[in-house]
Amino acid sequence: MSRLNGKVAIITGAAQGIGATYAQALAAEGATVVLCDLNAPDETAAAIRNKGGTALAIACDVTDGAAVQAMVEEAVEQFSGVHVLINNAALFATLELKPFEQTSSAEWDRIMAVNVRGSFECAKAVMPVMRRQGYGKIVNIASATAFKGAPMMAAYVASKGAVIALTRSIAREVGDAGIRCNCLAPGLTMSANVQANAAWAGDIVRNNIASRCIKREAVPQDLIGALLFLSCTDSDFMSGQTLVVDGGSVTH
């Protein structure tokens, strides 16, 4: 495994669940990883180091532009560059399913701040570094719900639709600088936090599985192949695209 040897990758929301899985997969492929979450993801970093990888854990709120800038500066100081950004941090697993008119303005703003502005802040912060390098990969994490218009989670769905649109716009701006910006859109994936939310059980999960070509639950490891493809040179002639990985529920 060496597709990312010599590359430095930032993964946001890496303390647990899918983000931790992403981080460990990138490290296994040879990347030096910089991990961030609201609390420093020390356990994820330790797991990577125990397998011989190099990892730096940083506490960072992705909605805080100054904190994001400081994280990127520390990554560059420690490892001399940033080649890959995985914008994974988002609010989802703990959200309550409810009609859109029951969503408060404050909740809407919080979801948009984390899920959309967080990706914007991180992409903005790495851009000068990637421009100097003449190369970079930004992988924004959206959701297949943006294509379905899934009910009872309007703020989340709207935020992930915005992430797809943001991806397309950034890709147009930075392609001439050697930077690629693509989107990975998972379907409902049974991470630990999703499993802990009673809303994601029973008929909701069964109906979701029934809509797929491949009729089983999705687990975080199902996303790794697509993530690595978008992060490494295999996808160097691809930008502005959204890759849906949901077992064939959405055919995009």
Coordinates of N, CA, C and O in Angstrom, one line a residue, residues 63-211:
T63 N -15.7 25.5 12.2 CA -16.4 26.8 12.0 C -15.6 28.0 12.4 O -16.0 29.1 12.1
D64 N -14.5 27.8 13.0 CA -13.6 28.9 13.5 C -12.5 29.1 12.5 O -11.5 28.3 12.5
G65 N -12.6 30.1 11.7 CA -11.6 30.3 10.6 C -10.2 30.4 11.1 O -9.2 29.9 10.6
A66 N -10.0 31.1 12.3 CA -8.7 31.3 12.8 C -8.1 30.0 13.3 O -6.9 29.7 13.1
A67 N -8.9 29.2 13.9 CA -8.5 27.9 14.4 C -8.1 26.9 13.3 O -7.1 26.2 13.3
V68 N -8.9 27.0 12.2 CA -8.6 26.2 11.0 C -7.3 26.6 10.4 O -6.4 25.8 10.0
Q69 N -7.0 27.9 10.3 CA -5.8 28.4 9.8 C -4.6 28.0 10.6 O -3.6 27.6 10.1
A70 N -4.8 28.0 11.9 CA -3.7 27.6 12.8 C -3.4 26.1 12.6 O -2.2 25.7 12.7
M71 N -4.4 25.3 12.4 CA -4.2 23.9 12.2 C -3.4 23.6 11.0 O -2.5 22.8 10.9
V72 N -3.8 24.3 9.9 CA -3.1 24.1 8.6 C -1.6 24.6 8.8 O -0.7 23.9 8.3
E73 N -1.4 25.7 9.5 CA 0.0 26.2 9.7 C 0.8 25.2 10.5 O 2.0 25.0 10.2
E74 N 0.2 24.6 11.5 CA 0.9 23.5 12.2 C 1.2 22.3 11.4 O 2.3 21.8 11.5
A75 N 0.3 21.9 10.5 CA 0.6 20.8 9.6 C 1.7 21.1 8.7 O 2.6 20.3 8.5
V76 N 1.8 22.3 8.2 CA 2.9 22.7 7.3 C 4.2 22.8 8.0 O 5.3 22.4 7.5
E77 N 4.1 23.4 9.2 CA 5.3 23.5 10.1 C 5.9 22.1 10.4 O 7.1 21.9 10.3
Q78 N 5.0 21.1 10.7 CA 5.5 19.8 11.1 C 5.9 19.0 9.9 O 6.9 18.2 9.9
F79 N 5.2 19.1 8.8 CA 5.3 18.1 7.7 C 5.6 18.8 6.3 O 5.7 18.1 5.3
S80 N 5.7 20.1 6.3 CA 6.1 20.8 5.1 C 5.1 20.9 3.9 O 5.5 21.3 2.8
G81 N 3.9 20.5 4.2 CA 2.9 20.7 3.1 C 1.6 20.0 3.5 O 1.4 19.4 4.5
V82 N 0.6 20.2 2.6 CA -0.7 19.6 2.7 C -1.1 19.2 1.3 O -1.3 20.1 0.5
H83 N -1.3 17.9 1.0 CA -1.6 17.5 -0.3 C -3.0 17.0 -0.5 O -3.6 17.0 -1.6
V84 N -3.6 16.6 0.7 CA -5.0 16.1 0.6 C -5.8 16.7 1.8 O -5.3 16.7 2.9
L85 N -7.0 17.1 1.5 CA -7.9 17.5 2.6 C -9.2 16.7 2.4 O -9.8 16.7 1.4
I86 N -9.6 16.1 3.5 CA -10.9 15.3 3.6 C -11.8 16.1 4.5 O -11.6 16.1 5.7
N87 N -12.8 16.8 3.9 CA -13.7 17.6 4.7 C -14.9 16.7 5.2 O -15.9 16.7 4.6
N88 N -14.6 16.0 6.3 CA -15.5 15.0 6.8 C -16.4 15.6 8.0 O -17.5 15.1 8.2
A89 N -15.9 16.5 8.7 CA -16.6 17.0 9.9 C -18.0 17.5 9.5 O -18.2 18.3 8.6
A90 N -19.0 17.0 10.3 CA -20.4 17.3 10.0 C -21.3 16.9 11.1 O -21.0 16.0 11.9
L91 N -22.5 17.6 11.2 CA -23.5 17.1 12.1 C -24.5 16.2 11.4 O -25.0 16.6 10.3
F92 N -24.7 15.0 11.9 CA -25.6 14.1 11.3 C -26.2 13.1 12.3 O -27.4 13.1 12.5
A93 N -25.3 12.2 12.8 CA -25.8 11.1 13.5 C -26.6 11.4 14.7 O -27.5 10.6 15.1
T94 N -26.4 12.6 15.3 CA -27.1 12.9 16.5 C -28.4 13.8 16.3 O -29.1 14.1 17.2
L95 N -28.6 14.1 15.0 CA -29.8 14.9 14.7 C -31.1 14.2 14.8 O -31.2 13.0 14.6
E96 N -32.1 14.9 15.2 CA -33.4 14.3 15.4 C -34.2 14.4 14.0 O -34.2 15.5 13.4
L97 N -34.8 13.3 13.6 CA -35.6 13.3 12.4 C -37.0 14.0 12.8 O -37.6 13.6 13.7
K98 N -37.3 15.0 12.0 CA -38.6 15.8 12.3 C -39.0 16.6 11.0 O -38.1 16.9 10.2
P99 N -40.2 17.0 11.0 CA -40.7 17.8 9.8 C -39.9 19.1 9.8 O -39.5 19.7 10.8
F100 N -39.7 19.6 8.6 CA -38.8 20.8 8.4 C -39.3 22.0 9.2 O -38.5 22.8 9.7
E101 N -40.6 22.1 9.3 CA -41.1 23.3 10.0 C -40.9 23.3 11.5 O -41.1 24.3 12.2
Q102 N -40.5 22.1 12.0 CA -40.1 22.0 13.4 C -38.6 22.3 13.7 O -38.2 22.2 14.8
T103 N -37.9 22.6 12.6 CA -36.5 22.9 12.8 C -36.4 24.4 13.1 O -36.9 25.2 12.4
S104 N -35.7 24.6 14.2 CA -35.5 26.0 14.6 C -34.5 26.7 13.7 O -33.6 26.1 13.1
S105 N -34.6 28.0 13.7 CA -33.6 28.8 13.0 C -32.2 28.6 13.5 O -31.2 28.5 12.7
A106 N -32.1 28.5 14.8 CA -30.7 28.2 15.4 C -30.2 26.9 15.0 O -29.0 26.8 14.7
E107 N -31.0 25.9 15.0 CA -30.5 24.5 14.6 C -30.1 24.6 13.1 O -29.1 24.0 12.7
W108 N -30.9 25.2 12.3 CA -30.6 25.3 10.8 C -29.2 26.0 10.7 O -28.4 25.5 9.9
D109 N -29.0 27.1 11.4 CA -27.8 27.8 11.2 C -26.6 27.0 11.7 O -25.5 27.0 11.1
R110 N -26.8 26.2 12.8 CA -25.7 25.4 13.3 C -25.3 24.3 12.3 O -24.1 24.1 12.1
I111 N -26.3 23.7 11.7 CA -26.0 22.6 10.7 C -25.3 23.2 9.5 O -24.3 22.6 9.0
M112 N -25.8 24.4 9.0 CA -25.1 25.0 7.9 C -23.7 25.4 8.3 O -22.8 25.3 7.4
A113 N -23.5 25.9 9.5 CA -22.2 26.4 9.9 C -21.1 25.2 9.8 O -20.0 25.4 9.3
V114 N -21.5 24.1 10.4 CA -20.6 23.0 10.5 C -20.4 22.3 9.2 O -19.3 22.1 8.7
N115 N -21.6 22.0 8.5 CA -21.5 21.1 7.3 C -21.1 21.9 6.1 O -20.5 21.2 5.2
V116 N -21.4 23.1 6.0 CA -21.1 23.9 4.8 C -19.9 24.8 5.0 O -18.8 24.8 4.4
R117 N -20.1 25.7 6.0 CA -19.0 26.7 6.2 C -17.7 26.0 6.7 O -16.6 26.5 6.4
G118 N -17.9 24.9 7.5 CA -16.7 24.2 7.9 C -15.8 23.7 6.7 O -14.6 23.8 6.7
S119 N -16.5 23.2 5.7 CA -15.8 22.7 4.5 C -15.2 23.9 3.8 O -14.0 23.8 3.3
F120 N -15.9 25.0 3.7 CA -15.4 26.3 3.1 C -14.1 26.8 3.8 O -13.1 27.1 3.2
E121 N -14.2 26.8 5.2 CA -13.1 27.3 5.9 C -11.8 26.5 5.7 O -10.7 27.0 5.6
C122 N -12.0 25.2 5.7 CA -10.8 24.3 5.6 C -10.3 24.4 4.2 O -9.0 24.4 4.0
A123 N -11.1 24.4 3.2 CA -10.6 24.5 1.8 C -9.9 25.8 1.6 O -8.8 25.9 0.9
K124 N -10.5 26.9 2.1 CA -9.8 28.2 2.0 C -8.5 28.2 2.7 O -7.5 28.8 2.2
A125 N -8.3 27.5 3.8 CA -7.1 27.6 4.6 C -6.0 26.8 3.9 O -4.8 27.2 3.9
V126 N -6.3 25.7 3.2 CA -5.3 24.9 2.6 C -4.9 25.4 1.2 O -3.9 25.0 0.6
M127 N -5.7 26.3 0.6 CA -5.6 26.7 -0.8 C -4.2 27.3 -1.0 O -3.5 27.0 -2.0
P128 N -3.7 28.3 -0.2 CA -2.4 28.8 -0.5 C -1.3 27.8 -0.5 O -0.4 27.9 -1.3
V129 N -1.4 26.8 0.4 CA -0.4 25.7 0.4 C -0.4 24.9 -0.9 O 0.6 24.6 -1.5
M130 N -1.6 24.5 -1.2 CA -1.8 23.7 -2.4 C -1.4 24.5 -3.7 O -0.8 23.9 -4.6
R131 N -1.7 25.8 -3.7 CA -1.2 26.6 -4.9 C 0.3 26.6 -5.0 O 0.8 26.5 -6.1
R132 N 1.0 26.8 -3.9 CA 2.4 26.8 -3.9 C 3.0 25.5 -4.4 O 4.0 25.4 -5.1
Q133 N 2.3 24.4 -4.0 CA 2.8 23.1 -4.4 C 2.5 22.8 -5.9 O 3.1 21.9 -6.5
G134 N 1.5 23.5 -6.4 CA 1.0 23.2 -7.7 C 0.2 21.9 -7.8 O 0.0 21.3 -8.9
Y135 N -0.3 21.4 -6.7 CA -1.0 20.2 -6.6 C -1.8 20.1 -5.3 O -1.3 20.5 -4.3
G136 N -2.9 19.4 -5.4 CA -3.7 19.2 -4.2 C -5.0 18.4 -4.5 O -5.5 18.5 -5.6
K137 N -5.5 17.7 -3.5 CA -6.8 17.0 -3.6 C -7.7 17.4 -2.5 O -7.3 17.2 -1.3
I138 N -8.8 18.0 -2.8 CA -9.8 18.3 -1.8 C -11.0 17.3 -2.0 O -11.5 17.2 -3.1
V139 N -11.3 16.6 -1.0 CA -12.5 15.6 -1.0 C -13.5 16.1 0.0 O -13.3 16.0 1.2
N140 N -14.6 16.7 -0.5 CA -15.7 17.1 0.4 C -16.6 15.9 0.6 O -16.9 15.2 -0.4
I141 N -17.1 15.7 1.8 CA -18.0 14.6 2.0 C -19.5 15.2 2.0 O -19.8 16.0 2.9
A142 N -20.2 14.7 1.1 CA -21.7 15.1 0.9 C -22.5 14.0 1.4 O -22.2 13.3 2.4
S143 N -23.6 13.7 0.8 CA -24.5 12.6 1.2 C -25.4 12.3 0.0 O -25.9 13.2 -0.7
A144 N -25.7 11.0 -0.1 CA -26.7 10.6 -1.2 C -28.1 11.2 -0.9 O -28.9 11.3 -1.8
T145 N -28.4 11.7 0.3 CA -29.7 12.3 0.6 C -29.9 13.5 -0.2 O -31.1 13.9 -0.5
A146 N -28.8 14.2 -0.7 CA -29.0 15.4 -1.5 C -29.6 15.1 -2.8 O -30.3 15.9 -3.4
F147 N -29.5 13.8 -3.3 CA -30.1 13.4 -4.6 C -31.5 12.9 -4.4 O -32.3 12.9 -5.3
K148 N -31.7 12.4 -3.2 CA -33.1 11.8 -2.9 C -34.0 12.9 -2.4 O -35.3 12.7 -2.5
G149 N -33.5 13.9 -1.8 CA -34.4 14.9 -1.1 C -35.1 14.2 0.1 O -36.3 14.3 0.3
A150 N -34.3 13.5 0.9 CA -34.8 12.7 2.0 C -35.6 13.6 2.9 O -35.3 14.7 3.3
P151 N -36.8 13.0 3.3 CA -37.7 13.8 4.2 C -37.2 13.8 5.7 O -36.4 13.0 6.1
M152 N -37.7 14.7 6.5 CA -37.5 14.7 7.9 C -36.1 15.1 8.3 O -35.8 15.0 9.5
M153 N -35.4 15.6 7.4 CA -34.0 16.1 7.7 C -33.6 17.2 6.7 O -32.5 17.1 6.2
A154 N -34.5 18.1 6.6 CA -34.3 19.1 5.5 C -33.0 19.9 5.7 O -32.3 20.2 4.7
A155 N -32.7 20.3 6.9 CA -31.5 21.2 7.1 C -30.2 20.4 6.7 O -29.3 20.9 6.0
Y156 N -30.2 19.1 7.1 CA -29.0 18.3 6.7 C -28.9 18.1 5.2 O -27.9 18.3 4.6
V157 N -30.1 17.8 4.6 CA -30.1 17.5 3.1 C -29.7 18.8 2.4 O -28.9 18.8 1.5
A158 N -30.2 19.9 2.8 CA -29.8 21.2 2.2 C -28.4 21.5 2.3 O -27.7 22.0 1.4
S159 N -27.8 21.2 3.5 CA -26.4 21.4 3.7 C -25.5 20.6 2.8 O -24.5 21.0 2.3
K160 N -25.9 19.3 2.6 CA -25.1 18.5 1.7 C -25.3 18.8 0.3 O -24.4 18.6 -0.5
G161 N -26.5 19.3 -0.1 CA -26.6 19.8 -1.5 C -25.7 21.0 -1.7 O -25.1 21.2 -2.8
A162 N -25.6 21.9 -0.6 CA -24.7 23.0 -0.7 C -23.2 22.6 -0.9 O -22.4 23.2 -1.6
V163 N -22.9 21.5 -0.2 CA -21.5 21.0 -0.3 C -21.2 20.5 -1.7 O -20.1 20.8 -2.3
I164 N -22.2 19.9 -2.4 CA -22.0 19.5 -3.8 C -21.8 20.7 -4.7 O -20.9 20.7 -5.5
A165 N -22.6 21.7 -4.5 CA -22.5 22.9 -5.3 C -21.2 23.6 -5.0 O -20.5 24.2 -5.9
L166 N -20.7 23.7 -3.8 CA -19.5 24.3 -3.4 C -18.3 23.6 -4.1 O -17.4 24.2 -4.6
T167 N -18.4 22.3 -4.1 CA -17.4 21.4 -4.7 C -17.2 21.8 -6.2 O -16.1 22.0 -6.7
R168 N -18.3 22.0 -6.9 CA -18.3 22.3 -8.3 C -17.6 23.7 -8.6 O -16.9 23.9 -9.5
S169 N -18.0 24.6 -7.7 CA -17.5 26.0 -7.9 C -16.0 26.0 -7.6 O -15.2 26.6 -8.4
I170 N -15.6 25.4 -6.5 CA -14.1 25.4 -6.2 C -13.4 24.8 -7.3 O -12.3 25.3 -7.7
A171 N -13.9 23.6 -7.8 CA -13.1 22.9 -8.8 C -12.9 23.8 -10.1 O -11.8 23.7 -10.6
R172 N -13.9 24.6 -10.4 CA -13.7 25.5 -11.6 C -12.6 26.5 -11.4 O -11.9 26.9 -12.3
E173 N -12.5 27.0 -10.1 CA -11.6 28.0 -9.8 C -10.1 27.6 -9.7 O -9.2 28.3 -10.0
V174 N -9.9 26.3 -9.3 CA -8.5 25.9 -8.9 C -7.9 24.9 -9.8 O -6.8 24.5 -9.6
G175 N -8.6 24.5 -10.9 CA -8.1 23.4 -11.7 C -6.8 23.8 -12.4 O -5.9 23.0 -12.5
D176 N -6.7 25.1 -12.8 CA -5.5 25.6 -13.5 C -4.3 25.6 -12.5 O -3.1 25.7 -13.0
A177 N -4.5 25.5 -11.2 CA -3.5 25.5 -10.2 C -3.0 24.1 -9.9 O -2.2 23.9 -9.0
G178 N -3.6 23.1 -10.6 CA -3.2 21.7 -10.3 C -4.0 21.1 -9.1 O -3.5 20.1 -8.6
I179 N -5.1 21.7 -8.7 CA -5.8 21.3 -7.6 C -7.1 20.7 -8.0 O -7.8 21.3 -8.9
R180 N -7.5 19.5 -7.5 CA -8.7 18.8 -7.8 C -9.6 18.9 -6.6 O -9.2 18.7 -5.5
C181 N -10.9 19.1 -6.9 CA -11.9 19.2 -5.8 C -13.1 18.3 -6.2 O -13.8 18.6 -7.2
N182 N -13.3 17.2 -5.5 CA -14.3 16.3 -5.8 C -15.1 16.0 -4.5 O -14.8 16.4 -3.4
C183 N -16.2 15.3 -4.7 CA -17.2 15.0 -3.6 C -17.4 13.5 -3.5 O -17.6 12.8 -4.5
L184 N -17.4 13.0 -2.3 CA -17.9 11.7 -2.0 C -19.2 11.7 -1.2 O -19.3 12.4 -0.2
A185 N -20.2 11.0 -1.8 CA -21.5 11.1 -1.2 C -22.0 9.7 -0.7 O -22.5 8.9 -1.5
P186 N -21.8 9.4 0.6 CA -22.2 8.1 1.1 C -23.7 8.0 1.3 O -24.4 9.1 1.5
G187 N -24.2 6.8 1.2 CA -25.6 6.6 1.7 C -25.6 6.4 3.2 O -24.5 6.6 3.8
L188 N -26.7 5.9 3.7 CA -26.8 5.7 5.2 C -25.8 4.6 5.5 O -25.8 3.5 5.0
T189 N -24.8 5.0 6.4 CA -23.7 4.1 6.8 C -23.8 3.9 8.3 O -23.9 4.8 9.0
M190 N -23.7 2.6 8.7 CA -23.9 2.2 10.1 C -22.7 2.4 10.9 O -22.0 1.5 11.3
S191 N -22.3 3.7 11.1 CA -21.2 4.0 12.0 C -21.7 3.8 13.5 O -22.9 3.6 13.7
A192 N -20.8 3.9 14.4 CA -21.2 3.7 15.8 C -22.2 4.7 16.3 O -23.2 4.4 17.0
N193 N -22.0 6.0 15.8 CA -22.9 7.0 16.2 C -24.3 6.9 15.6 O -25.3 7.2 16.2
V194 N -24.4 6.4 14.4 CA -25.7 6.1 13.8 C -26.4 5.0 14.5 O -27.6 5.1 14.8
Q195 N -25.7 4.0 14.8 CA -26.2 2.8 15.5 C -26.8 3.2 16.9 O -27.7 2.6 17.4
A196 N -26.1 4.2 17.5 CA -26.5 4.7 18.8 C -27.8 5.6 18.8 O -28.4 5.8 19.8
N197 N -28.2 6.0 17.6 CA -29.4 6.9 17.5 C -30.6 6.0 17.1 O -30.6 5.4 16.1
A198 N -31.5 5.9 18.1 CA -32.7 5.1 17.9 C -33.5 5.4 16.6 O -34.3 4.5 16.1
A199 N -33.4 6.6 16.1 CA -34.1 7.0 14.9 C -33.7 6.2 13.7 O -34.4 6.0 12.8
W200 N -32.4 5.8 13.7 CA -31.8 5.0 12.6 C -31.9 3.5 12.8 O -30.9 2.9 13.0
A201 N -33.1 3.0 12.9 CA -33.3 1.6 13.2 C -34.7 1.2 12.5 O -35.4 2.0 12.0
G202 N -34.9 -0.1 12.6 CA -36.2 -0.5 12.1 C -36.5 -0.3 10.7 O -35.7 -0.5 9.8
D203 N -37.7 0.2 10.4 CA -38.2 0.3 9.0 C -37.4 1.3 8.2 O -37.2 1.1 7.0
I204 N -36.9 2.4 8.9 CA -36.1 3.3 8.1 C -34.9 2.7 7.5 O -34.6 2.9 6.3
V205 N -34.2 1.9 8.3 CA -33.0 1.2 7.7 C -33.4 0.1 6.7 O -32.8 0.0 5.7
R206 N -34.4 -0.7 7.0 CA -34.9 -1.7 6.1 C -35.3 -1.1 4.8 O -35.0 -1.7 3.7
N207 N -36.0 -0.1 4.8 CA -36.5 0.6 3.6 C -35.3 1.1 2.8 O -35.3 1.1 1.5
N208 N -34.3 1.6 3.5 CA -33.2 2.2 2.8 C -32.4 1.0 2.1 O -32.0 1.1 0.9
I209 N -32.2 -0.1 2.8 CA -31.6 -1.2 2.2 C -32.4 -1.8 1.0 O -31.8 -2.1 0.0
A210 N -33.7 -1.8 1.1 CA -34.5 -2.3 0.0 C -34.4 -1.5 -1.2 O -34.6 -2.0 -2.3
S211 N -34.0 -0.2 -1.1 CA -33.9 0.7 -2.3 C -32.6 0.5 -3.0 O -32.4 1.0 -4.1

